[in-house]
Amino acid sequence: MAFAEKNLTVRPPIEVAGRRIKRYHVTADPAGIEPEVEEAAYRFLPQLLQTLPEPDGTPPGGFLVLHRGGDDGAYLNVYSWVWDNALHFAGGAAGQPVLGCPDRDPAHFVRLDRSLIGCVWELPPIAHERDAWVRHVLDAPAPHLDDYLADTLTAPTTGLDRPMRAPTHRP
């Protein structure tokens, strides 16, 4: 199986349902995610935010990863900080019948009811966001949500900034 990193772009933060959310887009297409898929994902976003616990004083921040797969699939992963240091997940998918989607339309999102938190191309933002939350909220003299929102993963791809190791072959 051949593996290739995908393009990673950062869009400006948005505010939805009282939460301020960073946005990452992942796609193999250098042109980005199709406008109709992006618009459908952001129309669906409020439904995913309804699954959050009641506000508890944690700064209302989080991030999302919108991923356009290489086939018909599109995935919307929403991560919200709760209870000061815990990451809440809610996900949606479109165009992927194996995940419960009713059709192959990449703009027809449904709530993901499986315990998946992301694929290999969606995980790099999670690692960055953990460190950014610690830096700007947990380890700061006072929480700075604006600083957290400005601190994004800037790599042009989902890969690491260093070369990948040579594969290990087992007998």
mmCIF file of C-alpha atoms in Angstrom:
data_model
loop_
_atom_site.group_PDB
_atom_site.id
_atom_site.type_symbol
_atom_site.label_atom_id
_atom_site.label_comp_id
_atom_site.label_asym_id
_atom_site.label_seq_id
_atom_site.Cartn_x
_atom_site.Cartn_y
_atom_site.Cartn_z
ATOM 1 C CA MET A 1 0.000 0.000 0.000
ATOM 2 C CA ALA A 2 1.499 3.354 -1.026
ATOM 3 C CA PHE A 3 1.250 6.180 1.462
ATOM 4 C CA ALA A 4 1.421 9.885 0.701
ATOM 5 C CA GLU A 5 0.998 12.855 2.968
ATOM 6 C CA LYS A 6 -1.819 15.272 2.170
ATOM 7 C CA ASN A 7 -2.037 19.041 1.964
ATOM 8 C CA LEU A 8 -2.835 20.849 5.200
ATOM 9 C CA THR A 9 -4.267 24.365 5.187
ATOM 10 C CA VAL A 10 -5.380 26.578 8.036
ATOM 11 C CA ARG A 11 -8.463 28.739 7.706
ATOM 12 C CA PRO A 12 -9.300 31.650 10.038
ATOM 13 C CA PRO A 13 -11.056 30.732 13.289
ATOM 14 C CA ILE A 14 -14.835 30.951 13.416
ATOM 15 C CA GLU A 15 -17.358 31.296 16.219
ATOM 16 C CA VAL A 16 -20.215 28.808 16.312
ATOM 17 C CA ALA A 17 -22.626 28.152 19.187
ATOM 18 C CA GLY A 18 -20.545 30.314 21.522
ATOM 19 C CA ARG A 19 -17.301 28.437 20.776
ATOM 20 C CA ARG A 20 -14.250 29.772 18.989
ATOM 21 C CA ILE A 21 -12.906 27.147 16.641
ATOM 22 C CA LYS A 22 -9.676 26.853 14.660
ATOM 23 C CA ARG A 23 -10.047 25.228 11.246
ATOM 24 C CA TYR A 24 -7.749 22.782 9.493
ATOM 25 C CA HIS A 25 -8.444 21.418 6.016
ATOM 26 C CA VAL A 26 -6.837 18.213 4.735
ATOM 27 C CA THR A 27 -6.946 17.076 1.117
ATOM 28 C CA ALA A 28 -4.788 15.489 -1.554
ATOM 29 C CA ASP A 29 -6.075 18.072 -4.045
ATOM 30 C CA PRO A 30 -3.784 21.140 -4.169
ATOM 31 C CA ALA A 31 -6.845 23.221 -5.128
ATOM 32 C CA GLY A 32 -8.375 22.490 -1.718
ATOM 33 C CA ILE A 33 -11.759 21.188 -0.673
ATOM 34 C CA GLU A 34 -14.632 21.789 -3.073
ATOM 35 C CA PRO A 35 -16.763 24.790 -2.013
ATOM 36 C CA GLU A 36 -19.969 22.732 -1.867
ATOM 37 C CA VAL A 37 -18.352 20.186 0.485
ATOM 38 C CA GLU A 38 -16.905 22.938 2.690
ATOM 39 C CA GLU A 39 -20.242 24.786 2.856
ATOM 40 C CA ALA A 40 -22.130 21.581 3.716
ATOM 41 C CA ALA A 41 -19.643 20.746 6.475
ATOM 42 C CA TYR A 42 -19.988 24.166 8.091
ATOM 43 C CA ARG A 43 -23.792 23.990 7.879
ATOM 44 C CA PHE A 44 -23.556 20.628 9.702
ATOM 45 C CA LEU A 45 -21.108 21.860 12.359
ATOM 46 C CA PRO A 46 -23.726 23.216 14.830
ATOM 47 C CA GLN A 47 -25.276 19.737 15.076
ATOM 48 C CA LEU A 48 -21.945 18.313 16.212
ATOM 49 C CA LEU A 49 -21.490 21.047 18.808
ATOM 50 C CA GLN A 50 -24.829 20.100 20.396
ATOM 51 C CA THR A 51 -23.115 17.040 21.865
ATOM 52 C CA LEU A 52 -20.874 19.119 24.159
ATOM 53 C CA PRO A 53 -21.275 19.006 27.936
ATOM 54 C CA GLU A 54 -22.678 22.087 29.653
ATOM 55 C CA PRO A 55 -20.207 25.007 29.939
ATOM 56 C CA ASP A 56 -17.980 24.627 32.999
ATOM 57 C CA GLY A 57 -15.749 27.700 32.920
ATOM 58 C CA THR A 58 -13.223 26.249 30.473
ATOM 59 C CA PRO A 59 -12.394 28.839 27.795
ATOM 60 C CA PRO A 60 -14.768 28.003 24.901
ATOM 61 C CA GLY A 61 -12.156 26.967 22.357
ATOM 62 C CA GLY A 62 -11.466 24.081 20.069
ATOM 63 C CA PHE A 63 -10.551 23.074 16.563
ATOM 64 C CA LEU A 64 -11.844 21.074 13.661
ATOM 65 C CA VAL A 65 -10.383 19.041 10.845
ATOM 66 C CA LEU A 66 -12.305 18.920 7.584
ATOM 67 C CA HIS A 67 -10.835 16.128 5.468
ATOM 68 C CA ARG A 68 -11.728 15.388 1.868
ATOM 69 C CA GLY A 69 -10.829 11.787 1.178
ATOM 70 C CA GLY A 70 -9.448 10.417 -2.059
ATOM 71 C CA ASP A 71 -12.758 8.732 -2.885
ATOM 72 C CA ASP A 72 -16.286 10.036 -2.220
ATOM 73 C CA GLY A 73 -15.690 10.523 1.497
ATOM 74 C CA ALA A 74 -15.547 13.751 3.464
ATOM 75 C CA TYR A 75 -15.018 13.901 7.214
ATOM 76 C CA LEU A 76 -15.677 16.611 9.773
ATOM 77 C CA ASN A 77 -13.945 16.078 13.113
ATOM 78 C CA VAL A 78 -14.676 18.610 15.850
ATOM 79 C CA TYR A 79 -12.576 18.757 18.998
ATOM 80 C CA SER A 80 -13.592 20.994 21.920
ATOM 81 C CA TRP A 81 -11.764 21.639 25.169
ATOM 82 C CA VAL A 82 -13.860 20.821 28.267
ATOM 83 C CA TRP A 83 -13.183 20.328 31.972
ATOM 84 C CA ASP A 84 -10.035 22.477 31.597
ATOM 85 C CA ASN A 85 -7.850 19.747 30.080
ATOM 86 C CA ALA A 86 -10.027 17.174 28.300
ATOM 87 C CA LEU A 87 -10.706 16.990 24.578
ATOM 88 C CA HIS A 88 -14.293 16.257 23.534
ATOM 89 C CA PHE A 89 -14.843 14.749 20.065
ATOM 90 C CA ALA A 90 -17.798 14.790 17.712
ATOM 91 C CA GLY A 91 -17.595 13.623 14.120
ATOM 92 C CA GLY A 92 -19.517 13.682 10.889
ATOM 93 C CA ALA A 93 -19.001 11.895 7.598
ATOM 94 C CA ALA A 94 -20.359 12.200 4.085
ATOM 95 C CA GLY A 95 -20.157 9.998 1.014
ATOM 96 C CA GLN A 96 -18.934 6.954 2.939
ATOM 97 C CA PRO A 97 -21.628 4.224 3.236
ATOM 98 C CA VAL A 98 -19.366 2.032 5.403
ATOM 99 C CA LEU A 99 -19.675 4.748 8.085
ATOM 100 C CA GLY A 100 -23.467 4.917 7.862
ATOM 101 C CA CYS A 101 -23.781 7.584 5.172
ATOM 102 C CA PRO A 102 -26.953 7.087 3.113
ATOM 103 C CA ASP A 103 -25.244 7.815 -0.219
ATOM 104 C CA ARG A 104 -21.921 8.719 -1.849
ATOM 105 C CA ASP A 105 -22.566 12.480 -1.835
ATOM 106 C CA PRO A 106 -19.508 14.159 -0.186
ATOM 107 C CA ALA A 107 -21.726 17.093 0.811
ATOM 108 C CA HIS A 108 -24.390 15.014 2.642
ATOM 109 C CA PHE A 109 -23.042 14.872 6.215
ATOM 110 C CA VAL A 110 -24.400 12.614 8.929
ATOM 111 C CA ARG A 111 -23.361 12.233 12.552
ATOM 112 C CA LEU A 112 -20.622 9.645 12.999
ATOM 113 C CA ASP A 113 -21.661 7.167 15.686
ATOM 114 C CA ARG A 114 -18.445 5.183 15.852
ATOM 115 C CA SER A 115 -15.608 5.639 18.294
ATOM 116 C CA LEU A 116 -13.141 6.936 15.694
ATOM 117 C CA ILE A 117 -11.194 10.121 16.470
ATOM 118 C CA GLY A 118 -9.287 10.585 13.243
ATOM 119 C CA CYS A 119 -7.108 8.943 10.634
ATOM 120 C CA VAL A 120 -3.359 9.357 10.086
ATOM 121 C CA TRP A 121 -3.887 12.562 8.064
ATOM 122 C CA GLU A 122 -6.186 14.072 10.714
ATOM 123 C CA LEU A 123 -3.993 13.374 13.760
ATOM 124 C CA PRO A 124 -1.150 15.921 13.313
ATOM 125 C CA PRO A 125 -3.376 18.859 14.332
ATOM 126 C CA ILE A 126 -4.332 17.021 17.532
ATOM 127 C CA ALA A 127 -0.699 16.813 18.648
ATOM 128 C CA HIS A 128 -0.141 20.503 17.907
ATOM 129 C CA GLU A 129 -3.383 21.565 19.577
ATOM 130 C CA ARG A 130 -2.550 19.714 22.785
ATOM 131 C CA ASP A 131 0.703 21.645 23.107
ATOM 132 C CA ALA A 132 -0.922 24.965 22.143
ATOM 133 C CA TRP A 133 -3.640 24.481 24.815
ATOM 134 C CA VAL A 134 -1.015 23.782 27.458
ATOM 135 C CA ARG A 135 1.054 26.809 26.365
ATOM 136 C CA HIS A 136 -1.730 29.375 26.204
ATOM 137 C CA VAL A 137 -4.349 28.133 28.662
ATOM 138 C CA LEU A 138 -3.066 25.641 31.231
ATOM 139 C CA ASP A 139 0.526 26.850 31.736
ATOM 140 C CA ALA A 140 -0.124 30.584 31.270
ATOM 141 C CA PRO A 141 -0.536 32.922 34.265
ATOM 142 C CA ALA A 142 -4.082 33.446 32.952
ATOM 143 C CA PRO A 143 -5.820 31.645 30.089
ATOM 144 C CA HIS A 144 -5.349 33.463 26.756
ATOM 145 C CA LEU A 145 -7.905 32.107 24.290
ATOM 146 C CA ASP A 146 -6.887 34.644 21.612
ATOM 147 C CA ASP A 147 -3.270 33.458 21.793
ATOM 148 C CA TYR A 148 -4.423 29.848 21.580
ATOM 149 C CA LEU A 149 -6.505 30.628 18.491
ATOM 150 C CA ALA A 150 -3.534 32.312 16.812
ATOM 151 C CA ASP A 151 -1.227 29.321 17.437
ATOM 152 C CA THR A 152 -1.807 26.920 14.528
ATOM 153 C CA LEU A 153 0.054 24.088 12.889
ATOM 154 C CA THR A 154 1.733 25.709 9.895
ATOM 155 C CA ALA A 155 3.174 22.712 8.054
ATOM 156 C CA PRO A 156 2.082 22.610 4.407
ATOM 157 C CA THR A 157 1.348 18.888 4.663
ATOM 158 C CA THR A 158 0.142 16.428 7.262
ATOM 159 C CA GLY A 159 3.681 15.027 7.495
ATOM 160 C CA LEU A 160 6.342 15.792 9.995
ATOM 161 C CA ASP A 161 8.910 18.512 9.370
ATOM 162 C CA ARG A 162 11.627 15.844 9.357
ATOM 163 C CA PRO A 163 12.145 12.949 6.943
ATOM 164 C CA MET A 164 10.291 9.740 7.683
ATOM 165 C CA ARG A 165 12.340 6.786 8.924
ATOM 166 C CA ALA A 166 13.106 3.947 6.593
ATOM 167 C CA PRO A 167 10.572 1.147 6.937
ATOM 168 C CA THR A 168 11.362 -1.705 9.274
ATOM 169 C CA HIS A 169 10.896 -5.111 7.735
ATOM 170 C CA ARG A 170 10.147 -8.115 9.870
ATOM 171 C CA PRO A 171 10.973 -11.652 8.750
#
